[in-house]
Short mmCIF file of C-alpha atoms in Angstrom, two decimals:
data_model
loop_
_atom_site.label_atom_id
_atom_site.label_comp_id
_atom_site.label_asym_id
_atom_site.label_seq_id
_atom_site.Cartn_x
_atom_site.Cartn_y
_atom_site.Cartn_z
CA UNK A 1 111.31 143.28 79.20
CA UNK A 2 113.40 145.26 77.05
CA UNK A 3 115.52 142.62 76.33
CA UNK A 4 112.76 141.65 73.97
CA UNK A 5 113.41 143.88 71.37
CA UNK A 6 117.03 143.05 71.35
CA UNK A 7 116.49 139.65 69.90
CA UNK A 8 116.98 140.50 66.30
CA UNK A 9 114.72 140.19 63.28
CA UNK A 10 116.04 137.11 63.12
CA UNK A 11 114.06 135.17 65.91
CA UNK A 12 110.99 137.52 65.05
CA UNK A 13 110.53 136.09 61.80
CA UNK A 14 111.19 132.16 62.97
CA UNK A 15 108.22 133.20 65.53
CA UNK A 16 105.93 134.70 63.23
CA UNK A 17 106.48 131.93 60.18
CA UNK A 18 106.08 129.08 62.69
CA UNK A 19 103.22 130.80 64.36
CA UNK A 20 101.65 131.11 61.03
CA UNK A 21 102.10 128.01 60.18
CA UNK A 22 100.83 126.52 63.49
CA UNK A 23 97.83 128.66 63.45
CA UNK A 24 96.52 127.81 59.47
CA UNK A 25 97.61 124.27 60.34
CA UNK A 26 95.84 123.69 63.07
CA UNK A 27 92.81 125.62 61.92
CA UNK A 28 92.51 123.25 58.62
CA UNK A 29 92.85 120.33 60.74
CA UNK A 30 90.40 120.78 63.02
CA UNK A 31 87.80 121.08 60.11
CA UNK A 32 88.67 117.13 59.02
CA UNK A 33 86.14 115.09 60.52
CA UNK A 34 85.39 113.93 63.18
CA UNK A 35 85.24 116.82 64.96
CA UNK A 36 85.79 115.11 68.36
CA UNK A 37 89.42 114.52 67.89
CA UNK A 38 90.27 118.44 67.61
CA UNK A 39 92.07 118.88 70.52
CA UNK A 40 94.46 115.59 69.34
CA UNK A 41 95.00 116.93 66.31
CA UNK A 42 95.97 120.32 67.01
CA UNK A 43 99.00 118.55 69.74
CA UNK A 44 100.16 116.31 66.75
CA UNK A 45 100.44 119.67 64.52
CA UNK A 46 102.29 121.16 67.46
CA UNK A 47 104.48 118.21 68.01
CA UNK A 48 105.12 118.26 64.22
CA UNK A 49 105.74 121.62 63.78
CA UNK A 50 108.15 121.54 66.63
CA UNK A 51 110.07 118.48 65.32
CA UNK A 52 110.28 119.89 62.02
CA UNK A 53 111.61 122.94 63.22
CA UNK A 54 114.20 121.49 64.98
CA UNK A 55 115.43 119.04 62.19
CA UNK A 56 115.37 122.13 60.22
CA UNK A 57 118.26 123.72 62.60
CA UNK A 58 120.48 120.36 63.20
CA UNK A 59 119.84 120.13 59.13
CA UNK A 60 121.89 123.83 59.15
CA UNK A 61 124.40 122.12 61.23
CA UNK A 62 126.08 120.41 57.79
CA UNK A 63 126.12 123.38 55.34
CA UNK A 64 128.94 125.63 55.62
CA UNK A 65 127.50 128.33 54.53
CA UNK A 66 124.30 127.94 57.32
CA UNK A 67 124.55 128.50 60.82
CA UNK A 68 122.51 126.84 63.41
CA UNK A 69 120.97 128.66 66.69
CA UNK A 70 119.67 127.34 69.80
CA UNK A 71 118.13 130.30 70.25
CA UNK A 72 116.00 130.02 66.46
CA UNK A 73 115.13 126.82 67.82
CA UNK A 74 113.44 128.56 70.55
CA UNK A 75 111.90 130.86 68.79
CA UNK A 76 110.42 128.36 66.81
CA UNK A 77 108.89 126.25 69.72
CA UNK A 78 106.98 129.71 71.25
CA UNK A 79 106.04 130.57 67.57
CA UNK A 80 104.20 127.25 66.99
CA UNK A 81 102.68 127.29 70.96
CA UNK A 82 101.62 130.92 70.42
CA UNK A 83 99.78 129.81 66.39
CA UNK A 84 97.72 126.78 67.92
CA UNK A 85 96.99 128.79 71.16
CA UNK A 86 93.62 130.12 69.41
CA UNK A 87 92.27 126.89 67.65
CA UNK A 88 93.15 124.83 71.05
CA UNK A 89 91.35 127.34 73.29
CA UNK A 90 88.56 127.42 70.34
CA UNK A 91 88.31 123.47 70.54
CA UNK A 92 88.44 123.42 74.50
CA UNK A 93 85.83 125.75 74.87
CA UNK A 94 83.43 124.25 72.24
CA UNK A 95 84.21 120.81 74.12
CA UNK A 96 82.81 122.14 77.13
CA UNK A 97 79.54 123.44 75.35
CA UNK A 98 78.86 119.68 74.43
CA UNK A 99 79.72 118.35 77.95
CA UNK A 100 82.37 116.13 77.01
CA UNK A 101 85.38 115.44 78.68
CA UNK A 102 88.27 118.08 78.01
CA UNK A 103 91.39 115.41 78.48
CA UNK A 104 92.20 112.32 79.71
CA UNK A 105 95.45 111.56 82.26
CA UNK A 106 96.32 108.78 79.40
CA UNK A 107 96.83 111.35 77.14
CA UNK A 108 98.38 113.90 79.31
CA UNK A 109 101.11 111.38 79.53
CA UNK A 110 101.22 110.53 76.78
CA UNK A 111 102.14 114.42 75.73
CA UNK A 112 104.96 114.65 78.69
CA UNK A 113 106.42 111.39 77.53
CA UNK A 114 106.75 113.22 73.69
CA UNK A 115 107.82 116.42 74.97
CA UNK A 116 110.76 114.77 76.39
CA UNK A 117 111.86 112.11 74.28
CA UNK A 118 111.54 113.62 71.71
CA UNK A 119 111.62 117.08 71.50
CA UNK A 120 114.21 117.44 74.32
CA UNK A 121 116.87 115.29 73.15
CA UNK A 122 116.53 117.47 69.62
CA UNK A 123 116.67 120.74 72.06
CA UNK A 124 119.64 119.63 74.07
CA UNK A 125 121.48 118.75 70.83
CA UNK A 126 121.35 122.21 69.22
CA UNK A 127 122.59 123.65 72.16
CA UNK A 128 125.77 121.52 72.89
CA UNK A 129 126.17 121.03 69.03
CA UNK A 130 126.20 124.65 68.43
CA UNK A 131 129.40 126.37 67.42
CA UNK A 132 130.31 128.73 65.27
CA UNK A 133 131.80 127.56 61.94
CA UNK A 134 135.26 129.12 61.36
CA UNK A 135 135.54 131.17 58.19
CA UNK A 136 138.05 130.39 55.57
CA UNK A 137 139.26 132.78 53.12
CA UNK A 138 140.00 131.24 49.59
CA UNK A 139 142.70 133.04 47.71
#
């Protein structure tokens, strides 16, 4: 567990600016009606979140002066799981006051088949793509 606080500020700030993010985001969007959809929204401003996040690292790939990180990456991904944790609970449980079905196996799948098509691919990438860039001194 101590290993924790040996991550660096680095990864602590990805986590709490994504988890900020994920949490106002998904907030606002469950207020748009119709209310019904809440729980669809909030997995399509985690899946966007999540993409943008890592586009944002393979982006750093192509500056010199950038580095990319699997491991920012990751930090991103639990940041924006850990910000629409709360709405998604928030929308579950008021689901379940007005007796309506939580989820749907169509739309379980339809998540999985996201997660890795999408997201994986973009995962995998950082972390064979990721080397350090060598530094040149000018003179």
């Amino acid at each position: 567990m101590e290993w924790i606080l040996f991550l660096g500020s680095d990864k602590w700030q990805h986590f709490i600016v994504y988890a900020i993010a994920a949490f106002g985001l998904s907030i606002f969007v469950c207020l748009i009606p119709p209310w019904q959809n809440g729980i669809k929204k909030i997995i399509a401003v985690w899946f966007g979140l999540n993409i943008i996040g890592l586009l944002e690292e393979y982006r750093q790939l192509w500056i010199p002066i950038r580095t990319a990180e699997w491991m920012d990456a990751a930090a991103n991904i639990v940041g924006t799981t850990a910000g629409v944790s709360v709405p998604l609970l928030l929308c579950v449980m008021w689901r379940a006051f007005q007796d309506k079905p939580i989820y749907s196996k169509k739309s379980m799948l339809t998540c999985l088949a996201l997660l890795i098509f999408f997201i994986g691919p973009l995962f995998y990438g950082l972390v064979v793509w990721n080397e350090d860039i060598p530094i040149t001194k000018v003179e």
